[in-house]
């Protein structure tokens, strides 16, 4: 029946539910994001049975909670725990001010696929990966998902389709077209900026640029994104042709709110990688497969890729796009970005 929502459509609804503080049903559990949970809904969830706070192994390591499950820990929630207790364990903002949380007793044994799926869904909704879960029967009106298919969906490549393209003269290159691509589940759009008329049978000067609102738009001095974006467009203009994919993977895929949480932690002395880990994320949550897919869609099979990130080169190569040459894209250092650039080269493998 074509009027019944597909799994991808139901998952998109579930993301919206979590973002507005509504629980979803995942494999016999009610699951709510701690970040958006209200006190009233917490009380209603706790009335249904014993609750667990599900955290990623990254966050659990910081809290020194025992990790028995692959990739996560299920912290037992005491019956009298309030929102403040849950938030203090979920959000590292106050870790240094109130270092002694817990003690955290974690559950072990049983099927943790629903918990894995809940955390993956929270990440894909760009919320803090911290979920309150209660085993319970499905409630009327709540979005319901099976954990196995949901995990498979979230790990799979999102199909994109072209929506529209139009001429857009830029300071860097007057002969430019902006293409909009949209995922089939109505999620985040990505853009392709095509400069000149790059021949499809030769390596195209290309960049996969991940969104950085602070750097690209505001000219932040904390990172190298703004100069890289404008440097790449200028180089493509001078070259007479090129394609820049503007991928809406803000904050290496964790979203702007979480990136600002990471900046707050960096102001407390943690580096960019440690900050992501304390929040419960991996260093880099981006899915670069979409970059390869969009290049192919535009008719390109070979690139001269402007990047310092060997992971981007490896990913394109493993998804059928030849990287004929890596073109370094080095931005100037300043006193605000020098530690960030050092961490990128020492911990993230960037060639700087
Ligand atoms: N989580 C997090 N993201 C950051 C931070 N600083 C910058 N970013 C994000 O990092 C990403 C950088 O993207 P890119 O410049 O395309 O990628 P890159 O891995 O640096 O590789 P190249 O620039 O191609 O060498 C953007 O999404 C930024 O928003 C930070 O401190 N924490
Ligand atoms: Zn940036």
CSV table of C-alpha atoms and ligand atoms in Angstrom, one decimal:
chain,number,residue,atom,x,y,z
A,1,UNK,CA,0.0,0.0,0.0
A,2,UNK,CA,1.7,3.2,-1.2
A,3,UNK,CA,0.1,5.4,1.4
A,4,UNK,CA,1.8,3.7,4.3
A,5,UNK,CA,5.0,5.5,5.3
A,6,UNK,CA,8.2,3.7,4.4
A,7,UNK,CA,10.9,3.0,7.0
A,8,UNK,CA,12.9,6.0,5.9
A,9,UNK,CA,9.8,8.2,6.2
A,10,UNK,CA,9.0,6.8,9.6
A,11,UNK,CA,12.6,7.4,10.7
A,12,UNK,CA,12.4,11.0,9.5
A,13,UNK,CA,9.2,11.5,11.6
A,14,UNK,CA,11.0,9.9,14.6
A,15,UNK,CA,13.8,12.4,14.3
A,16,UNK,CA,11.3,15.2,14.5
A,17,UNK,CA,9.5,13.6,17.4
A,18,UNK,CA,12.8,13.3,19.4
A,19,UNK,CA,13.7,16.9,18.6
A,20,UNK,CA,10.4,18.2,20.0
A,21,UNK,CA,10.7,16.0,23.2
A,22,UNK,CA,8.3,13.2,22.2
A,23,UNK,CA,9.3,9.6,22.9
A,24,UNK,CA,9.4,7.0,20.1
A,25,UNK,CA,8.9,3.3,20.3
A,26,UNK,CA,12.0,1.1,19.4
A,27,UNK,CA,11.7,-2.6,19.7
A,28,UNK,CA,9.6,-2.8,22.9
A,29,UNK,CA,11.1,0.3,24.5
A,30,UNK,CA,10.0,3.8,24.8
A,31,UNK,CA,12.9,6.0,24.0
A,32,UNK,CA,13.2,9.8,24.6
A,33,UNK,CA,16.1,12.2,24.1
A,34,UNK,CA,17.3,13.6,27.4
A,35,UNK,CA,18.2,16.9,25.8
A,36,UNK,CA,14.5,17.7,24.9
A,37,UNK,CA,12.7,15.7,27.6
A,38,UNK,CA,10.3,17.6,29.9
A,39,UNK,CA,9.8,16.9,33.6
A,40,UNK,CA,6.2,15.8,33.0
A,41,UNK,CA,7.2,13.3,30.3
A,42,UNK,CA,10.0,12.0,32.5
A,43,UNK,CA,7.6,11.3,35.3
A,44,UNK,CA,5.2,9.5,32.9
A,45,UNK,CA,8.0,7.4,31.5
A,46,UNK,CA,9.3,6.5,35.0
A,47,UNK,CA,5.8,5.4,36.0
A,48,UNK,CA,5.9,2.7,33.3
A,49,UNK,CA,8.9,0.8,34.7
A,50,UNK,CA,12.6,0.9,35.5
A,51,UNK,CA,14.4,3.4,33.2
A,52,UNK,CA,17.9,3.3,31.8
A,53,UNK,CA,20.0,6.2,30.6
A,54,UNK,CA,21.7,5.0,27.4
A,55,UNK,CA,25.0,6.7,26.7
A,56,UNK,CA,27.6,6.1,24.0
A,57,UNK,CA,30.8,4.3,25.2
A,58,UNK,CA,32.6,7.6,24.5
A,59,UNK,CA,30.5,9.5,27.1
A,60,UNK,CA,30.5,6.5,29.5
A,61,UNK,CA,34.4,6.5,29.4
A,62,UNK,CA,34.4,10.1,30.5
A,63,UNK,CA,32.0,9.3,33.4
A,64,UNK,CA,34.1,6.2,34.3
A,65,UNK,CA,30.9,4.1,34.0
A,66,UNK,CA,31.4,0.4,33.2
A,67,UNK,CA,30.8,-0.5,29.6
A,68,UNK,CA,29.4,-4.0,29.1
A,69,UNK,CA,27.7,-3.5,25.8
A,70,UNK,CA,29.2,-2.9,22.3
A,71,UNK,CA,29.5,0.9,21.8
A,72,UNK,CA,27.2,1.9,24.7
A,73,UNK,CA,26.4,1.8,28.4
A,74,UNK,CA,23.0,1.5,30.0
A,75,UNK,CA,23.1,3.5,33.3
A,76,UNK,CA,20.4,2.5,35.8
A,77,UNK,CA,18.2,5.5,36.6
A,78,UNK,CA,17.3,5.6,40.3
A,79,UNK,CA,13.6,6.0,41.0
A,80,UNK,CA,14.0,9.5,42.4
A,81,UNK,CA,16.3,10.8,39.6
A,82,UNK,CA,15.2,14.1,38.2
A,83,UNK,CA,15.9,15.9,34.9
A,84,UNK,CA,19.0,17.6,36.5
A,85,UNK,CA,20.5,14.2,37.2
A,86,UNK,CA,19.9,12.9,33.7
A,87,UNK,CA,21.2,16.1,32.1
A,88,UNK,CA,24.4,16.2,34.2
A,89,UNK,CA,25.3,12.7,33.0
A,90,UNK,CA,24.3,13.5,29.4
A,91,UNK,CA,25.8,16.9,28.9
A,92,UNK,CA,29.5,17.4,29.7
A,93,UNK,CA,29.1,21.2,30.1
A,94,UNK,CA,29.3,20.9,33.9
A,95,UNK,CA,31.8,18.0,34.1
A,96,UNK,CA,34.7,20.2,35.5
A,97,UNK,CA,32.5,22.1,37.9
A,98,UNK,CA,30.8,19.0,39.3
A,99,UNK,CA,33.2,16.2,38.6
A,100,UNK,CA,31.6,13.5,40.9
A,101,UNK,CA,28.5,12.2,39.1
A,102,UNK,CA,27.0,8.9,39.9
A,103,UNK,CA,27.9,6.4,41.1
A,104,UNK,CA,26.8,5.0,37.7
A,105,UNK,CA,25.6,1.4,37.9
A,106,UNK,CA,25.3,-0.1,34.4
A,107,UNK,CA,23.2,-2.9,33.2
A,108,UNK,CA,24.6,-5.9,31.4
A,109,UNK,CA,23.1,-8.8,29.4
A,110,UNK,CA,20.1,-8.9,27.1
A,111,UNK,CA,19.5,-7.5,23.7
A,112,UNK,CA,20.9,-4.0,23.2
A,113,UNK,CA,20.0,-3.5,19.6
A,114,UNK,CA,17.1,-1.2,20.6
A,115,UNK,CA,19.6,0.9,22.6
A,116,UNK,CA,22.1,1.0,19.7
A,117,UNK,CA,19.3,2.1,17.4
A,118,UNK,CA,18.1,4.8,19.8
A,119,UNK,CA,21.6,6.3,20.0
A,120,UNK,CA,22.0,6.2,16.2
A,121,UNK,CA,18.7,7.9,15.8
A,122,UNK,CA,19.6,10.6,18.3
A,123,UNK,CA,22.8,11.3,16.4
A,124,UNK,CA,21.0,11.4,13.1
A,125,UNK,CA,18.7,14.0,14.7
A,126,UNK,CA,21.8,16.0,15.7
A,127,UNK,CA,20.8,15.7,19.4
A,128,UNK,CA,23.1,14.8,22.3
A,129,UNK,CA,23.4,11.0,22.1
A,130,UNK,CA,21.8,10.4,25.5
A,131,UNK,CA,18.5,8.5,25.5
A,132,UNK,CA,16.1,7.6,28.4
A,133,UNK,CA,14.7,4.2,27.7
A,134,UNK,CA,11.9,2.2,29.4
A,135,UNK,CA,10.7,-1.2,28.4
A,136,UNK,CA,7.0,-0.8,27.7
A,137,UNK,CA,4.2,-1.6,25.3
A,138,UNK,CA,3.8,0.7,22.4
A,139,UNK,CA,1.6,3.7,23.2
A,140,UNK,CA,-1.1,5.0,20.8
A,141,UNK,CA,0.1,7.9,18.7
A,142,UNK,CA,3.9,7.3,19.1
A,143,UNK,CA,6.1,6.6,16.1
A,144,UNK,CA,7.2,3.0,16.2
A,145,UNK,CA,10.3,1.4,14.6
A,146,UNK,CA,12.0,-2.0,14.6
A,147,UNK,CA,15.7,-1.7,15.8
A,148,UNK,CA,17.3,-4.0,13.2
A,149,UNK,CA,15.9,-2.3,10.1
A,150,UNK,CA,16.4,1.1,11.7
A,151,UNK,CA,20.1,0.5,12.3
A,152,UNK,CA,20.5,-0.8,8.7
A,153,UNK,CA,18.7,2.3,7.4
A,154,UNK,CA,20.9,4.7,9.4
A,155,UNK,CA,24.1,3.0,8.2
A,156,UNK,CA,23.0,3.0,4.6
A,157,UNK,CA,23.7,5.7,2.0
A,158,UNK,CA,20.9,8.3,1.7
A,159,UNK,CA,19.7,8.6,-1.9
A,160,UNK,CA,19.6,12.1,-3.2
A,161,UNK,CA,17.8,13.6,-6.2
A,162,UNK,CA,18.3,16.9,-8.0
A,163,UNK,CA,15.7,19.5,-7.3
A,164,UNK,CA,16.7,22.6,-9.3
A,165,UNK,CA,19.8,24.4,-10.7
A,166,UNK,CA,20.2,28.0,-11.8
A,167,UNK,CA,22.9,30.5,-12.9
A,168,UNK,CA,24.4,32.3,-10.0
A,169,UNK,CA,27.3,34.8,-10.8
A,170,UNK,CA,29.9,34.8,-8.0
A,171,UNK,CA,32.7,37.3,-7.2
A,172,UNK,CA,35.1,34.4,-7.7
A,173,UNK,CA,33.6,33.2,-11.0
A,174,UNK,CA,30.8,34.8,-13.0
A,175,UNK,CA,29.9,31.6,-14.9
A,176,UNK,CA,28.6,29.6,-12.0
A,177,UNK,CA,25.5,27.4,-11.5
A,178,UNK,CA,24.1,26.3,-8.1
A,179,UNK,CA,22.5,22.9,-8.0
A,180,UNK,CA,20.2,21.8,-5.1
A,181,UNK,CA,20.0,18.1,-4.1
A,182,UNK,CA,17.5,16.7,-1.7
A,183,UNK,CA,17.4,13.3,0.0
A,184,UNK,CA,14.3,11.1,-0.7
A,185,UNK,CA,13.3,11.3,3.0
A,186,UNK,CA,13.0,15.1,2.9
A,187,UNK,CA,16.1,15.5,5.1
A,188,UNK,CA,19.1,17.8,4.8
A,189,UNK,CA,19.8,19.2,1.3
A,190,UNK,CA,23.3,19.5,-0.1
A,191,UNK,CA,24.5,21.9,-2.8
A,192,UNK,CA,26.8,21.7,-5.8
A,193,UNK,CA,28.5,24.9,-7.1
A,194,UNK,CA,29.6,24.3,-10.6
A,195,UNK,CA,32.0,26.8,-12.0
A,196,UNK,CA,32.4,27.2,-15.8
A,197,UNK,CA,31.7,24.1,-17.8
A,198,UNK,CA,34.0,21.4,-16.6
A,199,UNK,CA,34.5,18.6,-19.2
A,200,UNK,CA,33.1,15.3,-17.9
A,201,UNK,CA,35.9,13.3,-19.4
A,202,UNK,CA,38.8,14.9,-17.6
A,203,UNK,CA,39.7,15.2,-13.8
A,204,UNK,CA,37.6,18.1,-12.4
A,205,UNK,CA,39.1,20.5,-9.9
A,206,UNK,CA,36.8,19.6,-7.0
A,207,UNK,CA,36.2,20.2,-3.3
A,208,UNK,CA,34.0,18.5,-0.8
A,209,UNK,CA,33.3,21.2,1.7
A,210,UNK,CA,31.5,20.5,5.0
A,211,UNK,CA,29.3,23.3,6.2
A,212,UNK,CA,30.7,25.6,8.9
A,213,UNK,CA,28.3,28.4,9.7
A,214,UNK,CA,30.8,30.0,12.0
A,215,UNK,CA,33.7,29.9,9.5
A,216,UNK,CA,31.9,30.2,6.2
A,217,UNK,CA,29.4,32.8,7.0
A,218,UNK,CA,30.7,34.6,10.1
A,219,UNK,CA,34.4,34.6,9.3
A,220,UNK,CA,35.3,32.8,12.6
A,221,UNK,CA,39.0,32.8,13.3
A,222,UNK,CA,38.7,29.5,15.3
A,223,UNK,CA,39.0,27.2,12.2
A,224,UNK,CA,40.2,27.3,8.6
A,225,UNK,CA,36.8,26.7,6.9
A,226,UNK,CA,36.0,30.2,5.6
A,227,UNK,CA,39.4,30.8,3.9
A,228,UNK,CA,39.3,27.2,2.5
A,229,UNK,CA,35.8,27.8,1.0
A,230,UNK,CA,36.7,31.1,-0.6
A,231,UNK,CA,40.2,29.9,-1.5
A,232,UNK,CA,38.7,26.9,-3.4
A,233,UNK,CA,36.1,29.0,-5.2
A,234,UNK,CA,38.8,31.5,-6.2
A,235,UNK,CA,41.1,28.7,-7.5
A,236,UNK,CA,38.2,27.3,-9.5
A,237,UNK,CA,37.5,30.7,-11.0
A,238,UNK,CA,41.1,31.1,-12.0
A,239,UNK,CA,41.2,27.6,-13.4
A,240,UNK,CA,38.1,28.4,-15.5
A,241,UNK,CA,36.2,25.4,-14.1
A,242,UNK,CA,35.5,23.3,-11.0
A,243,UNK,CA,32.9,21.9,-8.7
A,244,UNK,CA,32.5,22.6,-5.0
A,245,UNK,CA,30.1,20.3,-3.1
A,246,UNK,CA,28.7,22.2,-0.1
A,247,UNK,CA,27.7,19.4,2.2
A,248,UNK,CA,25.5,20.3,5.1
A,249,UNK,CA,27.4,18.3,7.6
A,250,UNK,CA,27.9,21.1,10.1
A,251,UNK,CA,30.4,20.5,12.9
A,252,UNK,CA,31.7,17.3,11.2
A,253,UNK,CA,28.2,15.9,11.3
A,254,UNK,CA,27.1,16.7,14.9
A,255,UNK,CA,25.2,19.9,14.0
A,256,UNK,CA,25.7,23.5,15.1
A,257,UNK,CA,24.2,23.2,18.6
A,258,UNK,CA,26.6,20.3,19.4
A,259,UNK,CA,29.5,22.1,17.8
A,260,UNK,CA,28.9,25.1,20.1
A,261,UNK,CA,28.8,22.6,23.0
A,262,UNK,CA,32.2,21.4,21.7
A,263,UNK,CA,33.5,25.0,21.5
A,264,UNK,CA,32.4,25.5,25.1
A,265,UNK,CA,34.4,22.5,26.1
A,266,UNK,CA,37.4,23.7,24.0
A,267,UNK,CA,37.2,27.0,26.1
A,268,UNK,CA,37.6,24.7,29.2
A,269,UNK,CA,40.8,23.3,27.7
A,270,UNK,CA,39.9,20.3,25.7
A,271,UNK,CA,41.0,19.9,22.1
A,272,UNK,CA,38.5,19.5,19.2
A,273,UNK,CA,38.8,15.6,19.3
A,274,UNK,CA,38.5,15.3,23.1
A,275,UNK,CA,35.5,17.7,23.1
A,276,UNK,CA,33.6,15.5,20.6
A,277,UNK,CA,34.4,12.4,22.7
A,278,UNK,CA,33.2,14.0,26.0
A,279,UNK,CA,29.9,14.9,24.2
A,280,UNK,CA,29.5,11.2,23.3
A,281,UNK,CA,30.4,11.5,19.6
A,282,UNK,CA,33.2,10.1,17.5
A,283,UNK,CA,35.8,12.6,16.2
A,284,UNK,CA,34.2,12.7,12.8
A,285,UNK,CA,30.5,11.7,12.3
A,286,UNK,CA,30.4,12.7,8.6
A,287,UNK,CA,29.2,10.3,5.9
A,288,UNK,CA,31.3,11.3,2.8
A,289,UNK,CA,29.5,8.7,0.6
A,290,UNK,CA,27.1,11.4,-0.4
A,291,UNK,CA,30.0,13.4,-1.9
A,292,UNK,CA,30.9,10.5,-4.3
A,293,UNK,CA,27.3,10.0,-5.2
A,294,UNK,CA,26.7,13.7,-6.1
A,295,UNK,CA,29.9,13.9,-8.2
A,296,UNK,CA,28.7,10.8,-10.1
A,297,UNK,CA,25.3,12.3,-10.5
A,298,UNK,CA,26.9,15.4,-12.0
A,299,UNK,CA,28.7,13.2,-14.5
A,300,UNK,CA,32.2,13.2,-13.0
A,301,UNK,CA,34.3,10.2,-12.4
A,302,UNK,CA,37.8,11.7,-11.8
A,303,UNK,CA,38.9,14.7,-9.7
A,304,UNK,CA,41.8,16.9,-8.7
A,305,UNK,CA,40.6,17.1,-5.1
A,306,UNK,CA,41.3,20.2,-3.0
A,307,UNK,CA,41.8,18.8,0.5
A,308,UNK,CA,44.3,18.1,3.3
A,309,UNK,CA,42.2,15.2,4.6
A,310,UNK,CA,43.4,11.8,3.4
A,311,UNK,CA,40.0,10.3,4.5
A,312,UNK,CA,38.2,12.2,1.8
A,313,UNK,CA,40.6,10.9,-0.8
A,314,UNK,CA,40.3,7.3,0.4
A,315,UNK,CA,36.5,7.5,0.5
A,316,UNK,CA,36.1,8.9,-3.0
A,317,UNK,CA,38.5,6.3,-4.4
A,318,UNK,CA,36.6,3.5,-2.6
A,319,UNK,CA,33.3,4.8,-4.1
A,320,UNK,CA,34.3,4.8,-7.7
A,321,UNK,CA,35.7,8.3,-8.1
A,322,UNK,CA,39.4,8.6,-9.1
A,323,UNK,CA,41.5,11.2,-7.3
A,324,UNK,CA,44.0,11.9,-10.0
A,325,UNK,CA,45.7,14.5,-7.8
A,326,UNK,CA,45.3,15.9,-4.3
A,327,UNK,CA,45.6,19.7,-4.3
A,328,UNK,CA,46.5,21.0,-0.8
A,329,UNK,CA,44.3,23.8,0.5
A,330,UNK,CA,46.3,25.5,3.3
A,331,UNK,CA,44.7,28.4,5.2
A,332,UNK,CA,46.7,30.9,7.2
A,333,UNK,CA,47.3,30.3,10.9
A,334,UNK,CA,46.2,32.8,13.6
A,335,UNK,CA,46.4,32.7,17.4
A,336,UNK,CA,42.8,31.3,17.6
A,337,UNK,CA,43.1,28.4,15.1
A,338,UNK,CA,46.7,27.2,15.6
A,339,UNK,CA,45.8,24.6,18.3
A,340,UNK,CA,42.9,23.4,16.2
A,341,UNK,CA,45.2,23.0,13.1
A,342,UNK,CA,47.8,21.2,15.2
A,343,UNK,CA,45.2,18.8,16.6
A,344,UNK,CA,43.9,18.1,13.0
A,345,UNK,CA,47.4,17.1,11.9
A,346,UNK,CA,48.4,15.2,15.1
A,347,UNK,CA,45.1,13.3,15.8
A,348,UNK,CA,43.0,13.4,12.6
A,349,UNK,CA,45.6,12.7,10.0
A,350,UNK,CA,45.3,16.0,8.1
A,351,UNK,CA,48.3,16.9,6.0
A,352,UNK,CA,49.0,20.4,7.1
B,1,LIG,N1,32.8,19.1,16.0
B,1,LIG,C1,33.5,20.1,15.5
B,1,LIG,N2,33.5,20.4,14.3
B,1,LIG,C2,34.3,21.4,13.8
B,1,LIG,C3,35.1,22.1,14.7
B,1,LIG,N3,35.8,23.1,14.0
B,1,LIG,C4,35.3,23.0,12.7
B,1,LIG,N4,34.4,22.0,12.6
B,1,LIG,C5,33.7,21.5,11.4
B,1,LIG,O1,34.6,20.7,10.7
B,1,LIG,C6,34.2,20.6,9.4
B,1,LIG,C7,35.5,20.9,8.5
B,1,LIG,O2,35.1,20.6,7.2
B,1,LIG,P1,36.1,20.5,6.0
B,1,LIG,O3,37.0,21.7,5.9
B,1,LIG,O4,35.3,20.2,4.8
B,1,LIG,O5,36.9,19.1,6.2
B,1,LIG,P2,38.3,18.7,6.8
B,1,LIG,O6,38.2,17.4,7.4
B,1,LIG,O7,38.8,19.8,7.6
B,1,LIG,O8,39.2,18.5,5.5
B,1,LIG,P3,39.8,19.6,4.4
B,1,LIG,O9,39.4,20.9,4.8
B,1,LIG,O10,39.3,19.1,3.1
B,1,LIG,O11,41.3,19.4,4.5
B,1,LIG,C8,33.1,21.6,9.2
B,1,LIG,O12,31.9,20.8,9.2
B,1,LIG,C9,33.1,22.4,10.5
B,1,LIG,O13,31.9,22.9,10.9
B,1,LIG,C10,35.2,21.7,16.1
B,1,LIG,O14,36.0,22.2,16.9
B,1,LIG,N5,34.4,20.7,16.4
B,2,LIG,ZN1,35.0,25.8,10.5
